[in-house]
Amino acid sequence: MAYDGFLVNRLAKELHDRLAGRRIDKVFQPEQDEIQFSIRGIKKERLLITINGTFPRIHMTTYNKPNPAQPPMFCMLLRKLLGGAQIESIEQVGFDRIIRINCTRKTELYDHEKLSLIIEMMGKHSNCILVDNENRILEVLKRVSSEMSSVRQLQPNLTYSLPPNKKDSPFNLTTPEAFQGIRPDSLSRSYFQLVSGTSYDLADEFEWRATANQAQTPEDFLQVHQALLKELTDSATPLLYDRNEEQKLKRTVSALALTHRSMAPHPFPSFSLLIDEFFYSQDKAQRIHQKTSDLSKLLAQKVHGLEKKIEKLHAEQDNAQERDVYQKYGELLMANLYTKQESRDFIVVVDYYTEDQTTLEIPLNDQWNLQRNAQYYFKRYQKLKAAVIHTEEQMEIATQEKNYLETVLTALESVETEDDIEGIRFELQENGILRKRSEKKQKKIRHIPLRYRTSDGFVVLVGKNNLQNEEITFKKADRMDWWFHITAYPGSHVVLVTNGEEIPDRSMEEAAMIAAYHSKSRESSLVSIDYTRKKHIKKPAHSKPGLVIYHEYYSMHITPDSEKIKALREKEK
């Protein structure tokens, strides 16, 4: 993990230098596993604590999130006990990924009470624990009972103990004997198993430096280790390393220079800014995925069901094609009512519908006469004829429903905020696909379409769901504005606002690129895009949201460039 003990060591010092002596102003809990503190005297930044199993961390952040209408119990307790409390110190515990925030608060009797908030950042075992001055647990964000773990329980009124750790702090490894277990044939792995708070990247760095210095003995390994610690204490720098495809190395952050990586790092002014930059987009994408996974699964199941239904309707339609045979049987029987039968199970008649008038054997019900058998075949014909009409209607309805749900799935793949998700939920509720929530639980949604501005200064509007698609197409767009959409695939409606001016080719191409990006084919090349004046766009009566038709249009092929599209994006106000 990039967030190792060496990075936490420098981050704790940075946070201590900045926050010690300040007071906690307000406490927020926007997510079940995330706490934010606003600090008195610091504007536009908050102290973020998250115990997300994939990206646990603590740092200052400029990103704020909407808070739930009803704060969770842990948040309410922190507000009661830490609201207004003074931060005395912030320290790393045991050179591990554990930070302790020591605070002092005034009680109702004006006594001074010492409390500590302990943040353990250890993957799925991450946690946030509030303890008193005797290390008695007051509350835990994720309680751990004896049924969940026989090794270590985290429950109110228990005494807090550190997680078990068989490794040694790097500052305790001061003699060659401590490095007796380092194997020259497996430097990285053995160093990782020996030193607490070491990441795989740092262990690889130890191996790289040891190999470069031709280290073979415990004394040599001690020297390499001490050089790393000296660099940590004297010249640690917040560094971001990009993904290296050639070396097959992932994007990472570090407090030390990773010389085994061939690419130069990007330095940052602070560790908080570094961690915020590195984790924010990944954490946001993961949370969005978690919050949309239930919708995606539901819609995918419905699409699959509709595909099965359409397949079944096709089979029924193929079977119904036999209706003409039954009509012919009935008519030939009526023409041969007085023909002598050789058998009561069938009759052989001349087929007047063929050019050479060959004979045809017609199956009969031996309990009926020829006239009643003819009536039976006419009824079968009429029933299948009606079935064809019914299946065609059902097939059209199922196809429209499937196409509509696919547009919603495409919109889900592009959501960026909780408002986007709620907008899609609202759309599905309005169309009867999801049950409507009670008015008390209904959340106010901001219906704001995406805005881009072309290189020539023209505004481009993009719908983030089908309701927004209809809004920008039929309410915001002028009849002479240009309208764009991917050809024959689900995608957003895109409107290029002309303001009555002639649009340069460059802006037309950029609008088409935006339409390709906000579609099912955003990763494809040479995507086909239809474009036309808005006046040519029509909405069929009683059709699903977002469905339109047009007959006069042009087409172009363009490859989406994500970096260029991001540069054209306007920030939401």
PDB file of N, CA, C and O in Angstrom, residues 197-246:
ATOM      1  N   GLY A 197       5.752  -0.752   9.217  1.00  0.00           N
ATOM      2  CA  GLY A 197       5.359   0.410   8.425  1.00  0.00           C
ATOM      3  C   GLY A 197       5.949   0.457   7.038  1.00  0.00           C
ATOM      4  O   GLY A 197       5.867   1.489   6.363  1.00  0.00           O
ATOM      5  N   THR A 198       6.535  -0.662   6.584  1.00  0.00           N
ATOM      6  CA  THR A 198       7.170  -0.678   5.264  1.00  0.00           C
ATOM      7  C   THR A 198       6.174  -1.109   4.195  1.00  0.00           C
ATOM      8  O   THR A 198       5.430  -2.068   4.371  1.00  0.00           O
ATOM      9  N   SER A 199       6.164  -0.389   3.083  1.00  0.00           N
ATOM     10  CA  SER A 199       5.352  -0.778   1.930  1.00  0.00           C
ATOM     11  C   SER A 199       6.216  -1.579   0.961  1.00  0.00           C
ATOM     12  O   SER A 199       7.446  -1.635   1.095  1.00  0.00           O
ATOM     13  N   TYR A 200       5.576  -2.188  -0.025  1.00  0.00           N
ATOM     14  CA  TYR A 200       6.334  -2.945  -1.023  1.00  0.00           C
ATOM     15  C   TYR A 200       7.250  -2.019  -1.815  1.00  0.00           C
ATOM     16  O   TYR A 200       8.369  -2.404  -2.183  1.00  0.00           O
ATOM     17  N   ASP A 201       6.791  -0.794  -2.082  1.00  0.00           N
ATOM     18  CA  ASP A 201       7.632   0.158  -2.814  1.00  0.00           C
ATOM     19  C   ASP A 201       8.898   0.477  -2.037  1.00  0.00           C
ATOM     20  O   ASP A 201       9.993   0.537  -2.605  1.00  0.00           O
ATOM     21  N   LEU A 202       8.765   0.696  -0.730  1.00  0.00           N
ATOM     22  CA  LEU A 202       9.931   1.041   0.081  1.00  0.00           C
ATOM     23  C   LEU A 202      10.858  -0.161   0.233  1.00  0.00           C
ATOM     24  O   LEU A 202      12.085  -0.017   0.260  1.00  0.00           O
ATOM     25  N   ALA A 203      10.283  -1.350   0.332  1.00  0.00           N
ATOM     26  CA  ALA A 203      11.118  -2.558   0.408  1.00  0.00           C
ATOM     27  C   ALA A 203      11.902  -2.745  -0.892  1.00  0.00           C
ATOM     28  O   ALA A 203      13.081  -3.129  -0.865  1.00  0.00           O
ATOM     29  N   ASP A 204      11.251  -2.463  -2.029  1.00  0.00           N
ATOM     30  CA  ASP A 204      11.961  -2.530  -3.313  1.00  0.00           C
ATOM     31  C   ASP A 204      13.070  -1.482  -3.376  1.00  0.00           C
ATOM     32  O   ASP A 204      14.143  -1.724  -3.956  1.00  0.00           O
ATOM     33  N   GLU A 205      12.826  -0.308  -2.767  1.00  0.00           N
ATOM     34  CA  GLU A 205      13.843   0.739  -2.747  1.00  0.00           C
ATOM     35  C   GLU A 205      15.048   0.311  -1.909  1.00  0.00           C
ATOM     36  O   GLU A 205      16.201   0.572  -2.286  1.00  0.00           O
ATOM     37  N   PHE A 206      14.764  -0.364  -0.780  1.00  0.00           N
ATOM     38  CA  PHE A 206      15.864  -0.881   0.044  1.00  0.00           C
ATOM     39  C   PHE A 206      16.709  -1.865  -0.762  1.00  0.00           C
ATOM     40  O   PHE A 206      17.940  -1.799  -0.742  1.00  0.00           O
ATOM     41  N   GLU A 207      16.050  -2.774  -1.490  1.00  0.00           N
ATOM     42  CA  GLU A 207      16.787  -3.748  -2.301  1.00  0.00           C
ATOM     43  C   GLU A 207      17.607  -3.048  -3.382  1.00  0.00           C
ATOM     44  O   GLU A 207      18.767  -3.405  -3.630  1.00  0.00           O
ATOM     45  N   TRP A 208      17.011  -2.039  -4.018  1.00  0.00           N
ATOM     46  CA  TRP A 208      17.707  -1.314  -5.092  1.00  0.00           C
ATOM     47  C   TRP A 208      18.970  -0.642  -4.547  1.00  0.00           C
ATOM     48  O   TRP A 208      20.046  -0.734  -5.152  1.00  0.00           O
ATOM     49  N   ARG A 209      18.838   0.031  -3.392  1.00  0.00           N
ATOM     50  CA  ARG A 209      19.990   0.739  -2.835  1.00  0.00           C
ATOM     51  C   ARG A 209      21.029  -0.238  -2.295  1.00  0.00           C
ATOM     52  O   ARG A 209      22.238   0.000  -2.411  1.00  0.00           O
ATOM     53  N   ALA A 210      20.561  -1.324  -1.687  1.00  0.00           N
ATOM     54  CA  ALA A 210      21.505  -2.318  -1.173  1.00  0.00           C
ATOM     55  C   ALA A 210      22.300  -2.951  -2.318  1.00  0.00           C
ATOM     56  O   ALA A 210      23.517  -3.154  -2.197  1.00  0.00           O
ATOM     57  N   THR A 211      21.622  -3.240  -3.417  1.00  0.00           N
ATOM     58  CA  THR A 211      22.305  -3.835  -4.571  1.00  0.00           C
ATOM     59  C   THR A 211      23.289  -2.846  -5.171  1.00  0.00           C
ATOM     60  O   THR A 211      24.421  -3.211  -5.556  1.00  0.00           O
ATOM     61  N   ALA A 212      22.876  -1.561  -5.261  1.00  0.00           N
ATOM     62  CA  ALA A 212      23.760  -0.532  -5.819  1.00  0.00           C
ATOM     63  C   ALA A 212      25.014  -0.361  -4.968  1.00  0.00           C
ATOM     64  O   ALA A 212      26.101  -0.074  -5.491  1.00  0.00           O
ATOM     65  N   ASN A 213      24.891  -0.524  -3.643  1.00  0.00           N
ATOM     66  CA  ASN A 213      26.036  -0.389  -2.730  1.00  0.00           C
ATOM     67  C   ASN A 213      26.754  -1.715  -2.477  1.00  0.00           C
ATOM     68  O   ASN A 213      27.633  -1.779  -1.610  1.00  0.00           O
ATOM     69  N   GLN A 214      26.309  -2.759  -3.205  1.00  0.00           N
ATOM     70  CA  GLN A 214      26.910  -4.090  -3.080  1.00  0.00           C
ATOM     71  C   GLN A 214      26.879  -4.584  -1.626  1.00  0.00           C
ATOM     72  O   GLN A 214      27.836  -5.170  -1.115  1.00  0.00           O
ATOM     73  N   ALA A 215      25.744  -4.307  -0.954  1.00  0.00           N
ATOM     74  CA  ALA A 215      25.591  -4.726   0.443  1.00  0.00           C
ATOM     75  C   ALA A 215      25.402  -6.235   0.518  1.00  0.00           C
ATOM     76  O   ALA A 215      24.561  -6.798  -0.179  1.00  0.00           O
ATOM     77  N   GLN A 216      26.176  -6.898   1.413  1.00  0.00           N
ATOM     78  CA  GLN A 216      26.108  -8.348   1.561  1.00  0.00           C
ATOM     79  C   GLN A 216      25.979  -8.785   3.020  1.00  0.00           C
ATOM     80  O   GLN A 216      25.447  -9.853   3.306  1.00  0.00           O
ATOM     81  N   THR A 217      26.474  -7.941   3.942  1.00  0.00           N
ATOM     82  CA  THR A 217      26.520  -8.325   5.355  1.00  0.00           C
ATOM     83  C   THR A 217      25.493  -7.525   6.157  1.00  0.00           C
ATOM     84  O   THR A 217      24.992  -6.491   5.693  1.00  0.00           O
ATOM     85  N   PRO A 218      25.172  -7.990   7.374  1.00  0.00           N
ATOM     86  CA  PRO A 218      24.258  -7.218   8.234  1.00  0.00           C
ATOM     87  C   PRO A 218      24.740  -5.783   8.464  1.00  0.00           C
ATOM     88  O   PRO A 218      23.921  -4.863   8.572  1.00  0.00           O
ATOM     89  N   GLU A 219      26.069  -5.581   8.545  1.00  0.00           N
ATOM     90  CA  GLU A 219      26.596  -4.226   8.718  1.00  0.00           C
ATOM     91  C   GLU A 219      26.261  -3.358   7.511  1.00  0.00           C
ATOM     92  O   GLU A 219      25.888  -2.184   7.659  1.00  0.00           O
ATOM     93  N   ASP A 220      26.358  -3.948   6.316  1.00  0.00           N
ATOM     94  CA  ASP A 220      26.029  -3.202   5.099  1.00  0.00           C
ATOM     95  C   ASP A 220      24.537  -2.852   5.060  1.00  0.00           C
ATOM     96  O   ASP A 220      24.159  -1.724   4.715  1.00  0.00           O
ATOM     97  N   PHE A 221      23.708  -3.809   5.437  1.00  0.00           N
ATOM     98  CA  PHE A 221      22.254  -3.574   5.423  1.00  0.00           C
ATOM     99  C   PHE A 221      21.873  -2.496   6.438  1.00  0.00           C
ATOM    100  O   PHE A 221      20.985  -1.681   6.181  1.00  0.00           O
ATOM    101  N   LEU A 222      22.561  -2.473   7.581  1.00  0.00           N
ATOM    102  CA  LEU A 222      22.300  -1.443   8.585  1.00  0.00           C
ATOM    103  C   LEU A 222      22.613  -0.053   8.026  1.00  0.00           C
ATOM    104  O   LEU A 222      21.851   0.897   8.257  1.00  0.00           O
ATOM    105  N   GLN A 223      23.699   0.065   7.290  1.00  0.00           N
ATOM    106  CA  GLN A 223      24.069   1.356   6.713  1.00  0.00           C
ATOM    107  C   GLN A 223      23.011   1.840   5.709  1.00  0.00           C
ATOM    108  O   GLN A 223      22.640   3.020   5.697  1.00  0.00           O
ATOM    109  N   VAL A 224      22.519   0.940   4.868  1.00  0.00           N
ATOM    110  CA  VAL A 224      21.485   1.311   3.899  1.00  0.00           C
ATOM    111  C   VAL A 224      20.214   1.737   4.636  1.00  0.00           C
ATOM    112  O   VAL A 224      19.577   2.739   4.287  1.00  0.00           O
ATOM    113  N   HIS A 225      19.875   0.986   5.678  1.00  0.00           N
ATOM    114  CA  HIS A 225      18.676   1.296   6.471  1.00  0.00           C
ATOM    115  C   HIS A 225      18.816   2.662   7.142  1.00  0.00           C
ATOM    116  O   HIS A 225      17.868   3.476   7.132  1.00  0.00           O
ATOM    117  N   GLN A 226      19.974   2.946   7.742  1.00  0.00           N
ATOM    118  CA  GLN A 226      20.186   4.229   8.411  1.00  0.00           C
ATOM    119  C   GLN A 226      20.155   5.394   7.430  1.00  0.00           C
ATOM    120  O   GLN A 226      19.704   6.488   7.771  1.00  0.00           O
ATOM    121  N   ALA A 227      20.611   5.142   6.207  1.00  0.00           N
ATOM    122  CA  ALA A 227      20.548   6.200   5.176  1.00  0.00           C
ATOM    123  C   ALA A 227      19.094   6.540   4.838  1.00  0.00           C
ATOM    124  O   ALA A 227      18.746   7.715   4.632  1.00  0.00           O
ATOM    125  N   LEU A 228      18.249   5.512   4.803  1.00  0.00           N
ATOM    126  CA  LEU A 228      16.820   5.751   4.548  1.00  0.00           C
ATOM    127  C   LEU A 228      16.198   6.565   5.679  1.00  0.00           C
ATOM    128  O   LEU A 228      15.430   7.511   5.428  1.00  0.00           O
ATOM    129  N   LEU A 229      16.532   6.217   6.929  1.00  0.00           N
ATOM    130  CA  LEU A 229      15.972   6.944   8.071  1.00  0.00           C
ATOM    131  C   LEU A 229      16.477   8.374   8.126  1.00  0.00           C
ATOM    132  O   LEU A 229      15.728   9.301   8.477  1.00  0.00           O
ATOM    133  N   LYS A 230      17.739   8.590   7.785  1.00  0.00           N
ATOM    134  CA  LYS A 230      18.293   9.953   7.781  1.00  0.00           C
ATOM    135  C   LYS A 230      17.567  10.805   6.731  1.00  0.00           C
ATOM    136  O   LYS A 230      17.251  11.973   6.970  1.00  0.00           O
ATOM    137  N   GLU A 231      17.321  10.207   5.576  1.00  0.00           N
ATOM    138  CA  GLU A 231      16.587  10.933   4.535  1.00  0.00           C
ATOM    139  C   GLU A 231      15.168  11.233   5.005  1.00  0.00           C
ATOM    140  O   GLU A 231      14.625  12.312   4.719  1.00  0.00           O
ATOM    141  N   LEU A 232      14.558  10.301   5.746  1.00  0.00           N
ATOM    142  CA  LEU A 232      13.197  10.509   6.234  1.00  0.00           C
ATOM    143  C   LEU A 232      13.143  11.675   7.213  1.00  0.00           C
ATOM    144  O   LEU A 232      12.237  12.509   7.137  1.00  0.00           O
ATOM    145  N   THR A 233      14.083  11.744   8.134  1.00  0.00           N
ATOM    146  CA  THR A 233      14.058  12.780   9.163  1.00  0.00           C
ATOM    147  C   THR A 233      14.597  14.122   8.674  1.00  0.00           C
ATOM    148  O   THR A 233      14.177  15.179   9.151  1.00  0.00           O
ATOM    149  N   ASP A 234      15.523  14.106   7.707  1.00  0.00           N
ATOM    150  CA  ASP A 234      16.180  15.355   7.285  1.00  0.00           C
ATOM    151  C   ASP A 234      15.585  15.964   6.017  1.00  0.00           C
ATOM    152  O   ASP A 234      15.510  17.182   5.890  1.00  0.00           O
ATOM    153  N   SER A 235      15.181  15.119   5.069  1.00  0.00           N
ATOM    154  CA  SER A 235      14.806  15.687   3.756  1.00  0.00           C
ATOM    155  C   SER A 235      13.613  14.984   3.118  1.00  0.00           C
ATOM    156  O   SER A 235      13.546  14.870   1.889  1.00  0.00           O
ATOM    157  N   ALA A 236      12.684  14.505   3.946  1.00  0.00           N
ATOM    158  CA  ALA A 236      11.493  13.844   3.383  1.00  0.00           C
ATOM    159  C   ALA A 236      10.687  14.853   2.556  1.00  0.00           C
ATOM    160  O   ALA A 236      10.523  16.009   2.947  1.00  0.00           O
ATOM    161  N   THR A 237      10.199  14.405   1.409  1.00  0.00           N
ATOM    162  CA  THR A 237       9.475  15.272   0.476  1.00  0.00           C
ATOM    163  C   THR A 237       8.220  14.563  -0.011  1.00  0.00           C
ATOM    164  O   THR A 237       8.275  13.371  -0.327  1.00  0.00           O
ATOM    165  N   PRO A 238       7.088  15.267  -0.080  1.00  0.00           N
ATOM    166  CA  PRO A 238       5.873  14.652  -0.652  1.00  0.00           C
ATOM    167  C   PRO A 238       6.043  14.434  -2.147  1.00  0.00           C
ATOM    168  O   PRO A 238       6.160  15.397  -2.916  1.00  0.00           O
ATOM    169  N   LEU A 239       6.063  13.181  -2.580  1.00  0.00           N
ATOM    170  CA  LEU A 239       6.337  12.853  -3.973  1.00  0.00           C
ATOM    171  C   LEU A 239       5.231  11.964  -4.553  1.00  0.00           C
ATOM    172  O   LEU A 239       4.778  11.026  -3.903  1.00  0.00           O
ATOM    173  N   LEU A 240       4.829  12.281  -5.776  1.00  0.00           N
ATOM    174  CA  LEU A 240       3.853  11.477  -6.507  1.00  0.00           C
ATOM    175  C   LEU A 240       4.546  10.847  -7.709  1.00  0.00           C
ATOM    176  O   LEU A 240       5.156  11.552  -8.520  1.00  0.00           O
ATOM    177  N   TYR A 241       4.467   9.523  -7.815  1.00  0.00           N
ATOM    178  CA  TYR A 241       5.053   8.791  -8.935  1.00  0.00           C
ATOM    179  C   TYR A 241       3.938   8.268  -9.837  1.00  0.00           C
ATOM    180  O   TYR A 241       3.020   7.594  -9.371  1.00  0.00           O
ATOM    181  N   ASP A 242       4.022   8.589 -11.125  1.00  0.00           N
ATOM    182  CA  ASP A 242       3.017   8.130 -12.083  1.00  0.00           C
ATOM    183  C   ASP A 242       3.194   6.647 -12.378  1.00  0.00           C
ATOM    184  O   ASP A 242       4.247   6.052 -12.112  1.00  0.00           O
ATOM    185  N   ARG A 243       2.164   6.074 -12.949  1.00  0.00           N
ATOM    186  CA  ARG A 243       2.196   4.672 -13.368  1.00  0.00           C
ATOM    187  C   ARG A 243       3.288   4.474 -14.413  1.00  0.00           C
ATOM    188  O   ARG A 243       3.438   5.281 -15.332  1.00  0.00           O
ATOM    189  N   ASN A 244       4.064   3.424 -14.260  1.00  0.00           N
ATOM    190  CA  ASN A 244       5.155   3.130 -15.186  1.00  0.00           C
ATOM    191  C   ASN A 244       4.865   1.803 -15.886  1.00  0.00           C
ATOM    192  O   ASN A 244       5.020   0.729 -15.302  1.00  0.00           O
ATOM    193  N   GLU A 245       4.409   1.884 -17.133  1.00  0.00           N
ATOM    194  CA  GLU A 245       4.046   0.669 -17.879  1.00  0.00           C
ATOM    195  C   GLU A 245       5.268  -0.180 -18.184  1.00  0.00           C
ATOM    196  O   GLU A 245       5.209  -1.413 -18.167  1.00  0.00           O
ATOM    197  N   GLU A 246       6.387   0.474 -18.459  1.00  0.00           N
ATOM    198  CA  GLU A 246       7.610  -0.261 -18.823  1.00  0.00           C
ATOM    199  C   GLU A 246       8.088  -1.127 -17.667  1.00  0.00           C
ATOM    200  O   GLU A 246       8.464  -2.277 -17.844  1.00  0.00           O
TER     201      GLU A 246
END
